[in-house]
Amino acid sequence: MSTVYHDTKIENAKVELDNVGVTYGSKTAVSGVALRIPDRSVTAFIGPSGCGKSTVLRTINRMNDTIDIARVSGSVKIDGEEINSKSVDPVVLRARVGMVFQKPNPFPKSIYDNVAYGPRIHGLASGKAELDAIVETSLKKAGLWNEVADRLDQPGTSLSGGQQQRLVIARAIAVSPEVILMDEPCSALDPIATAKIEELIDELRENYCIIIVTHSMAQAARVSQMTAFFHLGDLVEYGPTEAIFTNPRDQRTQDYITGRFG
Amino acid sequence: MSTVYHDTKIENAKVELDNVGVTYGSKTAVSGVALRIPDRSVTAFIGPSGCGKSTVLRTINRMNDTIDIARVSGSVKIDGEEINSKSVDPVVLRARVGMVFQKPNPFPKSIYDNVAYGPRIHGLASGKAELDAIVETSLKKAGLWNEVADRLDQPGTSLSGGQQQRLVIARAIAVSPEVILMDEPCSALDPIATAKIEELIDELRENYCIIIVTHSMAQAARVSQMTAFFHLGDLVEYGPTEAIFTNPRDQRTQDYITGRFG
Amino acid sequence: MSVSAITGLALLVLIAAAFYAGRARAVAVSGDKPVRLHSLPNYHGYFLAAWTAIPALAVVVIATIVERQLGMSAWTSAALTAVLSVLAGLAGLSLARRRINTGFRARNHVERLIDVVLLASSVIAILTTVGIVASLLFESLRFFEAIDWRIDRFLFGLHWSPQIAIRADQVGQSGAFGAVPLFAGTAMITLIAMIVAAPVGLFSAIYLSEYAGPTTRRIVKPLLEILAGIPTVVYGFFALLTIGPAIRGAAEWVGDLTGIVALQNAVTQSALSAGLVMGVMIIPFVSSLSDDVINAVPQSLRDGSYAMGATKSETVREVILPAALPGIVGALLLAVSRAVGETMIVVMAAGQGANLTGNPFESVTTITVQIVMLLTGDQEFDSPKTLSAFALGLVLFAFTLVLNVIALRVVQKYREKYD
Amino acid sequence: MTSADRQSAVQKRLLKRYRDEARFRAFGIAAIVFALAMLALLIGSIGSQAISAFTVNELTLRVELDAERVDPAGDRSPDSLRRGSYNGVLQDALRAEFPTVTEREDLRDLFGLYTPLVAARLLNQVADNPDLVGQTIDFTFPISDHADLYLKGQITGRESEVLAGGFTISRADGRATIISEAGVFAAVRDAVRADLDLRADAIEARAERYETRSEAAGDAARSEQSSQDAEAARQQAAALRALTRDDGGDLELTPQLPSRLVRIAGGFVSVDAISADGRSVSGRILVDGDADTAASAEVLTLSVPQADRRFSDAQIAWTEALQARGNVSEGFNTWLFTNADSREPELAGVLGAMIGTVLTIAVTMALAMPIGVFTAIYLEEFAPKNRLTDLIEVNINNLAAVPSIVFGLLGLAVFINTFGLPRSAPLVGGMVLALMTLPTIIISARAALKAVPPSIREAALGVGASKTQTVFHHVLPLSAPGILTGSIIGMAQAMGETAPLLMIGMVAFIADVPSLSLDGLTEPATVMPVQIFLWSDGAERAFEARTAAAIIVLLGLMITFNALAVFLRRRFETRW
Amino acid sequence: MNTNTQTHTVKSFGEELDRLSDDVARMGGLVETLVSDCLQAVMRRDGELADSVIERDRQVDQMERDIEKRVIRLFALRQPMATDLRMTIAAYRISHELERVGDLAKNIARRCRVLNESEPHEMTRSVERMGRLVISQMHEVLNAFSAGSLDDAHSAMKTDDEIDEIYNSLFRELLTYMMEDARTISPSTQMLFVAKNLERIGDHNTNIAEMVHYVLTGEDWRRDRSMSDPDRES
Amino acid sequence: MNTNTQTHTVKSFGEELDRLSDDVARMGGLVETLVSDCLQAVMRRDGELADSVIERDRQVDQMERDIEKRVIRLFALRQPMATDLRMTIAAYRISHELERVGDLAKNIARRCRVLNESEPHEMTRSVERMGRLVISQMHEVLNAFSAGSLDDAHSAMKTDDEIDEIYNSLFRELLTYMMEDARTISPSTQMLFVAKNLERIGDHNTNIAEMVHYVLTGEDWRRDRSMSDPDRES
């Protein structure tokens, strides 16, 4: 089925998906997804469970590679460069595209080491001082510095759920990614922690291209500038969040947004 | 701290809590909760994580008995009868007060047996025909009959999440409870299934006293007639849902409802 | 036999009858409306059956004890038991039957009885430990008494030759019970075993859980489990038959080439062959425990690491192993404890000479070997030679206990982290 | 850091990172290959050993059941039959095959071809069917273990060469000289010489090594020792060389050299001298032939010298002769499964041990299963969190890791010494193994119970089920597959256990098959692993193969049980 | 107005929305009768009818307050989205407009009393003509709302220009009239206000039509009044 | 108007709300100058000022549309609750009232042109007095909104009665005036409308004050107009 695109000019497309499809074994999860995602903004993927929104998200940093039976087709470009080509090493790609998961997953290391992990494995810092600086900046950007500055050597798991999620975001930021993918980053958090993460996402958008998958329409409405609505493996509608929420064009989007379901 | 009560007359109080407190070991979970919950309506308990809303809910069918270190003080009355007295058998009490949990938890038995379990152990049906009738009525009330009538012998776990939750509700209804407690009944479900459950709750309120704990303010707003807001183990404010959401009296309620947190 | 069989049968019939009587009575008192009963009719049945069975069985038990002391003829006592137990059962039944009415909480009574049975079962585990400690301690004390309380000589003595009979006037010379060679032998074999098992077990666990495809895993894992299921006596035979001679041959060959006497004097029953085979035995133990521990590391951590652009080995080294480390340490400690307590392999493959040596090609002996040596064959329960086995058992038990406690603590701490 | 900088920084380290990755992966593969190789080696070595034990050579003799000898009283009564001299009957039958053997020593060797224990079987056969008395019957029984091993080629290597060209045989005084017109024995002579040279070479090489070591050795004592060794070796080599020297006389074959037997004219001659010209050989007649000339002769070369084996050339000749006459046949070794233990390997079987195992494990499971499951239920579902239950918990976890031998000590001290229960009995063995298995069952049962999600319990409690109802209606049925799996694994573990049973005396030699009944529980018995242990220690070489065979049987049992457990786990595994 | 074929999964939400739109329609109906009755009262010099209009306007006020309450309740408890959101906003706005129309009708009814005290006015016919037009426009608008008809809404908007023209000519005529005969000043002034009120009712109708347009299309299609009709308030 | 001491956890939401209330305040300020300027233009017969008012009203219309858009956006994307909800509703309503006030000011400015064509009117002083009162009421209302002051809001509501009284007497005076001199009919009618418009601005101010009251207390404290002031529209 064809997608309804609102006529918004996206001049600074960071990520471009064209005719992307994913199959798991013989099951088709999504097909024919085409999207142009702007830089320095938050794009939300919404839709009912099993609509394929997470699957599409995971094509952008090739996390589907880690699932044996997943097959990705079509073209995914970041800054115009095809990432599914053989010449692109997923290890290098993932340094450019950070990812934050549903459940906060800090490594069982100190807060410092959690953030330093990426820069270390990729060799981004040439010395202790530089590493310190990266850690501090990342934690500051993630709005966590004030809360943890005096206990960087404590394990990341000792933090509260919301703090852990911000730590994970700091960890992603530390390798200076260009794109940050978030897969329901607040679904394991309470409303207070959720609000803080949303606040953080709103701040981060100044510097990154953020793509967020969310279960909660309200959250998509709050944090995103662009919204893509998925349904049964199709991209149904894509446009500015405000337009999607006040004046959706496709009947399925309309029904979903207004709470009229199958 | 004292509770703000909106001056709504509750004439048909089904459940009355007076000065209820619960401690876990040396930790006080809630204290001094006094509430009069009307029959044939939905009352929502809201508040941030750890505010004690679930704990209070579980005093109403003495589920706290199953936790060794939990101690309940104060008085809980159903239809004016104190349920914490020794003469009340919790097993009998729980047949009067049904409970639905966060995660749909059908027994790994057939759909039929799931619903028939309660009537069987309580000896509510004197024959197969009577039991069949109870099962059918319960499933119908839970709005599941049309979906499962032709496959009652299939395992309850083969249903989808939302159907499972409705099955669990049917199971609770089967022992003809007077009060139904729901502990975040939709938090494991997607928006579509959630909407169906909310719809069901709305229908059930005609015959039962329903008390629902929810994480989601929007859900409380949608389904409940009365709302109680808990904060740090205190009941902060209690009144008609509309009043709580448009014109809360306590500053803490106000801050929580409008998204201003600590 | 036949009388007791008939008694048994009679009691079974009686208990069954009691069950049905209870159920019928309950239905009757409810006026054929079981809904009015507090408990389901079946519970009334169980209640009556229990109240019939308990007095009857109590009579049987008492009769068995009394019978021994009175020394009645077998037939008389059996018959008497039969009559008395049936009577007791009937008495219990009629007493209990009176209590049945609509409000009677039969279920609660039955459930309390079940509770008691369950609790009694779990106490057996404690009794086992008490039994172990008591028996070991008691016999060890007798041993220490026999060696004139020179426990230091036992623990730190360098010479072990219990075969020398110790006459009453030679008590002072019980230096023959110096257990250090045994400890050293045990330690050496354990060390060898761990050198084999720890890396092999750990790496296979890592490979299987992180690298191997589902097919490989499906084939290799059961194969490794076979290794775990093989009885130790088989490993012992394997060591004796294959590994021992092979090591000896290889050692002699190398020894002849290099002129190292230690190698030339290699024997079939050597510490090395026992240790090596024990290591092989422990591989699946280490690998399955490590596998559990590694699998308990949440997938989200792996995803997190891969999403940062880490390779598999980086993820394993930097994220999974640190996360699993306490669990792995616990697993290794448990493996050590197992190696120390392993008996058959060393009995068959390590030899019996109580040598105090650092040469793995020589034959050494271990605590468990000596216990077996001392306690198989004819035993004199007052000879220090026999009793010394219990002292060794006590040392073995104490050592493994300490290891286990530490290991379990470590593992438990680890588990709590991801629960 | 710009995007491009970062890219290049990442790229720079990439090669090294992938090298690390490959190395790490190789370690993993190596570990698995090692473990599997050991498994293959173990199974392979034991399996190859075991194969020969599953076949046996049986000897069939025509036995004349002379009424006087087998039925001294002449009334065919069991009593009388039992006093009969069946062994004598068998001996006569064997003597009838080789009438020339008369020397007492030779006869003892000849009777060594079977074990007198088979006479008991003959007795039983006659006792079962007294009509046989006075008849002549074909009686089949396993040939002696040495003969059996010989026939399977496990005692000595055997090469056979048929020489042609016409031979004459002259006999005298139990010896024979065989003259070949063609001088065909020269080849045999040369082979013997070559063999001697080879041995001498080897010993000289050793001597040289001793000498170099003597020079290299630091201290005098060791140097002295080595040079003495060297001297001895030199002398030994010289002696061998002396034998090979062609001095025109006969070349003597000592028992230290590989034996040569000549089969000629239906008889056997063991060669002890070869004429220097290779025309004739002479030696002892082992089996008398039926002619003085022959067109061909077969030379058997037995690579292991007679001095190095316990099966003499004569016995080999008789065995060969019997085989040639069709008295010996190879068949499946049913004895292994129908007999209990025996001192004689050819008669030893595992049936007794298997029944002992069944009895023991029955006791174990009858005790451990209910107690274990009840304990698990109590701890997991009912126990309040207090010091007692904490203690029980710690306790059980520790018991699981207590060495099995300690349980044996417990059994010895408590069950046998204190309670006075019988030694060596399956009852005590089962009790000890039950205590040992208990923690395994408890832990696996608890794991199975724990795997049942709390939501199910909440659900049941929520509709008004009591705690007990919740457990017995829902939790226990759901965890049953897990509990069963754990129990089977515990059972398999108990079945393979040896050490604790040694402690309570289940190492006794039990030649009778225990009765598979309640009474059997208190009678001495042994179990499979202990049987294996006993046999592995057996003096007779033939026990080696039987040990391996018993292992294969035990492994077969255990794999069956484990496979059952795996099947159950797969079949009923529930993912929550 | 029901803009959606599918029903809400949560039926009660759908019902609340339906009730809201029904209430608005009912209020529209009531206001429509008020307008037509007040015009009638002026034409027939019917004081009682005028009183009844004044009385019934209180009902309109109450209805507005109810709808407003219901709208706030919907916002607080249901968080309407997309068409539902537009519908809710529109209901709020339309009820406000209708309340103003009701007020204006009441105002006309009050002036009726004053007019009854003087001679029948000559201009009554013209005012009546204008009134008919306004009423028909209002009918069209309310139809547009109830049936969700975009065409009706657009046609109603066009009618507004016509009404403005009539009003302008009426205004001039009335001025002339007053100048000619000073005695008619007081009734003429009242008439002027009646006409003015009718014109303003037309404006409100237009606003409602615009809201209908917005609900149906999601587009803000408000005419820039100062541009299209520079003198309409004069 | 900021009714809450604590800030929103999601700052951007708080900012949007603040911006909304700032915009309403700014719009209020602009409308206030329009009202005072149009009065000025009438008093000083200043045609240019009147033109400027007419011109600036378009700005006001634009502002209303912006605020309305922002409100809908807030409803759709933020689901405001409690005070935030009341604030959002109020902003929507107040902007609407202000737009009406702007229209009325523009209307007065237009009439100014007509008035300029005739002789200076004698009643100008009285109208000016009424105008001053309306402006001061408006100032008070806008203050009440900006500062969240309940007292100011209540005081503004009371002022409305005073304005109504002045209007009623002005109406009678103007009628008398017209009857006395037919030539003044046209300018007097204009004046009448100016006064009427001022009175209606007062009404709108009162509505705004009521909204402020609602935001601050959550209570609907609307006066039942037909009861308290039966004749105010006359």
GROMACS .gro file of N, CA and C in nm, chain C residues 43 107 111 118-119 121-122 124-126 128-129 131-132 135 200 203-204 207 211 227 229 231 233 237-238 241-242 264 280 309 311-314 341 344 348 375 379 381 400 404 408, chain D residues 17 21 24-25 27 29 31-32 38-39 42 45 49 213 371 374-375 378 382 392 395 397-399 401 403 409-410 413 417 423 435 466 468-469 496 498-499 533 536 544 547 551 558:
model
  264
  567TYR      N    1  -1.280  -3.257   5.095
  567TYR     CA    2  -1.192  -3.224   5.207
  567TYR      C    3  -1.240  -3.292   5.334
  631ARG      N    4  -1.110  -2.816   5.517
  631ARG     CA    5  -0.997  -2.785   5.432
  631ARG      C    6  -0.879  -2.734   5.513
  635GLU      N    7  -0.518  -2.904   5.531
  635GLU     CA    8  -0.402  -2.829   5.484
  635GLU      C    9  -0.296  -2.818   5.593
  642LEU      N   10   0.511  -3.169   5.501
  642LEU     CA   11   0.611  -3.100   5.419
  642LEU      C   12   0.728  -3.054   5.505
  643LEU      N   13   0.696  -2.997   5.620
  643LEU     CA   14   0.803  -2.949   5.708
  643LEU      C   15   0.891  -3.066   5.752
  645SER      N   16   0.956  -3.334   5.597
  645SER     CA   17   1.045  -3.373   5.488
  645SER      C   18   1.167  -3.284   5.483
  646SER      N   19   1.143  -3.154   5.499
  646SER     CA   20   1.257  -3.065   5.480
  646SER      C   21   1.355  -3.074   5.596
  648ILE      N   22   1.466  -3.345   5.710
  648ILE     CA   23   1.557  -3.455   5.680
  648ILE      C   24   1.690  -3.404   5.625
  649ALA      N   25   1.682  -3.298   5.546
  649ALA     CA   26   1.806  -3.242   5.492
  649ALA      C   27   1.897  -3.198   5.605
  650ILE      N   28   1.838  -3.137   5.707
  650ILE     CA   29   1.918  -3.093   5.820
  650ILE      C   30   1.973  -3.214   5.895
  652THR      N   31   2.049  -3.493   5.779
  652THR     CA   32   2.162  -3.549   5.704
  652THR      C   33   2.291  -3.480   5.742
  653THR      N   34   2.287  -3.347   5.742
  653THR     CA   35   2.408  -3.274   5.777
  653THR      C   36   2.449  -3.305   5.920
  655GLY      N   37   2.388  -3.569   6.080
  655GLY     CA   38   2.443  -3.704   6.079
  655GLY      C   39   2.586  -3.706   6.032
  656ILE      N   40   2.612  -3.633   5.923
  656ILE     CA   41   2.748  -3.630   5.870
  656ILE      C   42   2.843  -3.575   5.974
  659SER      N   43   2.874  -3.807   6.289
  659SER     CA   44   2.948  -3.931   6.272
  659SER      C   45   3.096  -3.903   6.249
  724VAL      N   46   3.937  -2.476   2.929
  724VAL     CA   47   3.860  -2.548   2.828
  724VAL      C   48   3.711  -2.528   2.853
  727PHE      N   49   3.610  -2.152   2.788
  727PHE     CA   50   3.609  -2.113   2.646
  727PHE      C   51   3.501  -2.187   2.570
  728SER      N   52   3.478  -2.313   2.606
  728SER     CA   53   3.370  -2.378   2.531
  728SER      C   54   3.237  -2.315   2.566
  731TYR      N   55   3.218  -1.998   2.367
  731TYR     CA   56   3.198  -2.022   2.224
  731TYR      C   57   3.054  -2.065   2.197
  735TYR      N   58   2.914  -1.760   2.011
  735TYR     CA   59   2.958  -1.771   1.872
  735TYR      C   60   2.881  -1.876   1.793
  751LEU      N   61   2.972  -3.610   2.856
  751LEU     CA   62   3.094  -3.611   2.935
  751LEU      C   63   3.062  -3.597   3.084
  753GLY      N   64   2.784  -3.696   3.222
  753GLY     CA   65   2.704  -3.807   3.272
  753GLY      C   66   2.784  -3.935   3.292
  755PRO      N   67   2.998  -4.199   3.451
  755PRO     CA   68   3.034  -4.224   3.591
  755PRO      C   69   3.185  -4.213   3.611
  757VAL      N   70   3.380  -4.388   3.775
  757VAL     CA   71   3.455  -4.513   3.770
  757VAL      C   72   3.500  -4.539   3.626
  761PHE      N   73   3.876  -4.593   3.485
  761PHE     CA   74   3.919  -4.701   3.398
  761PHE      C   75   3.989  -4.645   3.275
  762PHE      N   76   3.933  -4.535   3.226
  762PHE     CA   77   3.992  -4.469   3.109
  762PHE      C   78   4.135  -4.423   3.140
  765LEU      N   79   4.354  -4.733   3.175
  765LEU     CA   80   4.371  -4.813   3.054
  765LEU      C   81   4.440  -4.736   2.942
  766THR      N   82   4.403  -4.612   2.927
  766THR     CA   83   4.447  -4.538   2.809
  766THR      C   84   4.543  -4.424   2.843
  788GLN      N   85   6.173  -4.021   3.299
  788GLN     CA   86   6.204  -4.162   3.273
  788GLN      C   87   6.138  -4.252   3.376
  804VAL      N   88   3.918  -3.350   3.251
  804VAL     CA   89   3.821  -3.378   3.144
  804VAL      C   90   3.683  -3.397   3.206
  833GLY      N   91   2.900  -0.064   1.868
  833GLY     CA   92   2.999  -0.095   1.767
  833GLY      C   93   3.109  -0.185   1.817
  835THR      N   94   3.291  -0.549   1.883
  835THR     CA   95   3.292  -0.681   1.820
  835THR      C   96   3.249  -0.783   1.924
  836LYS      N   97   3.234  -0.907   1.878
  836LYS     CA   98   3.188  -1.010   1.970
  836LYS      C   99   3.285  -1.032   2.084
  837SER      N  100   3.413  -1.043   2.049
  837SER     CA  101   3.510  -1.074   2.156
  837SER      C  102   3.519  -0.956   2.253
  838GLU      N  103   3.507  -0.836   2.202
  838GLU     CA  104   3.507  -0.720   2.292
  838GLU      C  105   3.387  -0.725   2.384
  865GLY      N  106   3.697  -3.367   4.620
  865GLY     CA  107   3.620  -3.477   4.676
  865GLY      C  108   3.609  -3.597   4.585
  868MET      N  109   3.683  -4.193   4.270
  868MET     CA  110   3.713  -4.312   4.191
  868MET      C  111   3.829  -4.292   4.096
  872MET      N  112   4.167  -4.524   4.116
  872MET     CA  113   4.208  -4.613   4.010
  872MET      C  114   4.332  -4.566   3.938
  899LEU      N  115   3.902  -4.816   5.444
  899LEU     CA  116   3.770  -4.865   5.482
  899LEU      C  117   3.717  -4.979   5.397
  903GLN      N  118   3.744  -5.434   5.863
  903GLN     CA  119   3.774  -5.317   5.944
  903GLN      C  120   3.766  -5.354   6.091
  905PHE      N  121   3.689  -5.155   6.414
  905PHE     CA  122   3.643  -5.019   6.439
  905PHE      C  123   3.711  -4.951   6.554
  924THR      N  124   3.572  -2.885   5.185
  924THR     CA  125   3.474  -2.862   5.079
  924THR      C  126   3.360  -2.772   5.128
  928ASN      N  127   3.241  -2.449   4.943
  928ASN     CA  128   3.103  -2.437   4.896
  928ASN      C  129   3.036  -2.312   4.948
  932LEU      N  130   2.894  -2.049   4.702
  932LEU     CA  131   2.749  -2.024   4.697
  932LEU      C  132   2.718  -1.878   4.727
  960ARG      N  133   4.146  -0.505   1.581
  960ARG     CA  134   4.030  -0.555   1.653
  960ARG      C  135   3.981  -0.684   1.591
  964GLU      N  136   3.960  -1.065   1.746
  964GLU     CA  137   3.834  -1.138   1.736
  964GLU      C  138   3.860  -1.281   1.687
  967PHE      N  139   4.032  -1.496   1.953
  967PHE     CA  140   3.940  -1.532   2.062
  967PHE      C  141   3.852  -1.649   2.019
  968ARG      N  142   3.806  -1.637   1.897
  968ARG     CA  143   3.718  -1.739   1.843
  968ARG      C  144   3.792  -1.872   1.832
  970PHE      N  145   4.033  -1.979   2.014
  970PHE     CA  146   4.043  -2.039   2.148
  970PHE      C  147   3.918  -2.119   2.179
  972ILE      N  148   3.703  -2.254   1.975
  972ILE     CA  149   3.693  -2.376   1.894
  972ILE      C  150   3.790  -2.480   1.948
  974ALA      N  151   3.897  -2.522   2.247
  974ALA     CA  152   3.848  -2.579   2.372
  974ALA      C  153   3.746  -2.688   2.343
  975ILE      N  154   3.656  -2.658   2.250
  975ILE     CA  155   3.551  -2.756   2.221
  975ILE      C  156   3.610  -2.879   2.154
  981MET      N  157   3.858  -3.568   2.368
  981MET     CA  158   3.871  -3.653   2.486
  981MET      C  159   3.752  -3.748   2.495
  982LEU      N  160   3.637  -3.696   2.463
  982LEU     CA  161   3.518  -3.781   2.468
  982LEU      C  162   3.531  -3.894   2.367
  985LEU      N  163   3.782  -4.145   2.484
  985LEU     CA  164   3.729  -4.226   2.593
  985LEU      C  165   3.636  -4.333   2.537
  988SER      N  166   3.837  -4.578   2.303
  988SER     CA  167   3.925  -4.675   2.365
  988SER      C  168   3.846  -4.779   2.442
  992GLN      N  169   3.788  -5.179   2.329
  992GLN     CA  170   3.817  -5.284   2.426
  992GLN      C  171   3.697  -5.374   2.444
 1156ARG      N  172   7.466  -4.095   2.907
 1156ARG     CA  173   7.410  -4.037   3.028
 1156ARG      C  174   7.510  -4.047   3.141
 1314ILE      N  175   1.056  -3.726   4.940
 1314ILE     CA  176   1.115  -3.634   5.038
 1314ILE      C  177   1.167  -3.510   4.968
 1317PHE      N  178   0.873  -3.293   4.844
 1317PHE     CA  179   0.806  -3.228   4.957
 1317PHE      C  180   0.891  -3.115   5.014
 1318THR      N  181   1.019  -3.144   5.030
 1318THR     CA  182   1.108  -3.041   5.083
 1318THR      C  183   1.108  -2.919   4.991
 1321TYR      N  184   0.793  -2.733   5.031
 1321TYR     CA  185   0.789  -2.658   5.157
 1321TYR      C  186   0.874  -2.532   5.147
 1325PHE      N  187   0.593  -2.270   5.107
 1325PHE     CA  188   0.531  -2.251   5.238
 1325PHE      C  189   0.622  -2.187   5.341
 1335ILE      N  190   1.809  -2.437   5.647
 1335ILE     CA  191   1.780  -2.551   5.559
 1335ILE      C  192   1.831  -2.523   5.419
 1338ASN      N  193   2.205  -2.533   5.397
 1338ASN     CA  194   2.232  -2.672   5.417
 1338ASN      C  195   2.221  -2.754   5.291
 1340ASN      N  196   2.207  -2.655   4.980
 1340ASN     CA  197   2.304  -2.617   4.878
 1340ASN      C  198   2.441  -2.676   4.908
 1341ASN      N  199   2.476  -2.678   5.036
 1341ASN     CA  200   2.605  -2.735   5.071
 1341ASN      C  201   2.606  -2.886   5.051
 1342LEU      N  202   2.500  -2.949   5.092
 1342LEU     CA  203   2.494  -3.095   5.078
 1342LEU      C  204   2.515  -3.136   4.933
 1344ALA      N  205   2.706  -3.019   4.727
 1344ALA     CA  206   2.845  -3.015   4.686
 1344ALA      C  207   2.934  -3.096   4.779
 1346PRO      N  208   3.135  -3.405   4.894
 1346PRO     CA  209   3.184  -3.519   4.816
 1346PRO      C  210   3.105  -3.644   4.850
 1352LEU      N  211   3.075  -4.239   5.426
 1352LEU     CA  212   3.118  -4.243   5.565
 1352LEU      C  213   2.998  -4.233   5.658
 1353LEU      N  214   2.905  -4.146   5.620
 1353LEU     CA  215   2.783  -4.132   5.700
 1353LEU      C  216   2.709  -4.265   5.708
 1356ALA      N  217   2.896  -4.509   5.931
 1356ALA     CA  218   2.893  -4.479   6.073
 1356ALA      C  219   2.752  -4.489   6.129
 1360ASN      N  220   2.697  -4.898   6.157
 1360ASN     CA  221   2.749  -4.913   6.292
 1360ASN      C  222   2.645  -4.882   6.399
 1366ARG      N  223   2.555  -5.496   5.617
 1366ARG     CA  224   2.652  -5.441   5.520
 1366ARG      C  225   2.620  -5.491   5.381
 1378LEU      N  226   2.023  -4.009   5.027
 1378LEU     CA  227   2.069  -3.887   5.094
 1378LEU      C  228   2.155  -3.804   5.000
 1409SER      N  229  -0.689  -2.167   4.824
 1409SER     CA  230  -0.599  -2.160   4.939
 1409SER      C  231  -0.458  -2.187   4.890
 1411THR      N  232  -0.253  -2.418   4.974
 1411THR     CA  233  -0.232  -2.558   4.940
 1411THR      C  234  -0.296  -2.591   4.806
 1412GLN      N  235  -0.416  -2.541   4.785
 1412GLN     CA  236  -0.482  -2.565   4.657
 1412GLN      C  237  -0.400  -2.505   4.543
 1439GLY      N  238   2.550  -4.406   3.871
 1439GLY     CA  239   2.691  -4.413   3.834
 1439GLY      C  240   2.783  -4.399   3.953
 1441THR      N  241   3.000  -4.468   4.283
 1441THR     CA  242   3.075  -4.583   4.332
 1441THR      C  243   3.123  -4.563   4.474
 1442ALA      N  244   3.189  -4.450   4.496
 1442ALA     CA  245   3.265  -4.430   4.619
 1442ALA      C  246   3.184  -4.456   4.747
 1476PHE      N  247   3.450  -5.137   3.886
 1476PHE     CA  248   3.568  -5.111   3.966
 1476PHE      C  249   3.639  -5.243   4.000
 1479SER      N  250   3.799  -5.396   3.691
 1479SER     CA  251   3.913  -5.320   3.639
 1479SER      C  252   4.038  -5.358   3.715
 1487GLU      N  253   3.977  -5.719   3.145
 1487GLU     CA  254   3.987  -5.584   3.089
 1487GLU      C  255   3.873  -5.559   2.989
 1490THR      N  256   3.544  -5.546   3.167
 1490THR     CA  257   3.523  -5.416   3.232
 1490THR      C  258   3.467  -5.317   3.129
 1494ILE      N  259   3.114  -5.133   3.120
 1494ILE     CA  260   3.102  -4.987   3.109
 1494ILE      C  261   3.004  -4.951   2.998
 1501MET      N  262   2.266  -4.534   3.128
 1501MET     CA  263   2.263  -4.393   3.170
 1501MET      C  264   2.224  -4.302   3.057
   0.00000   0.00000   0.00000
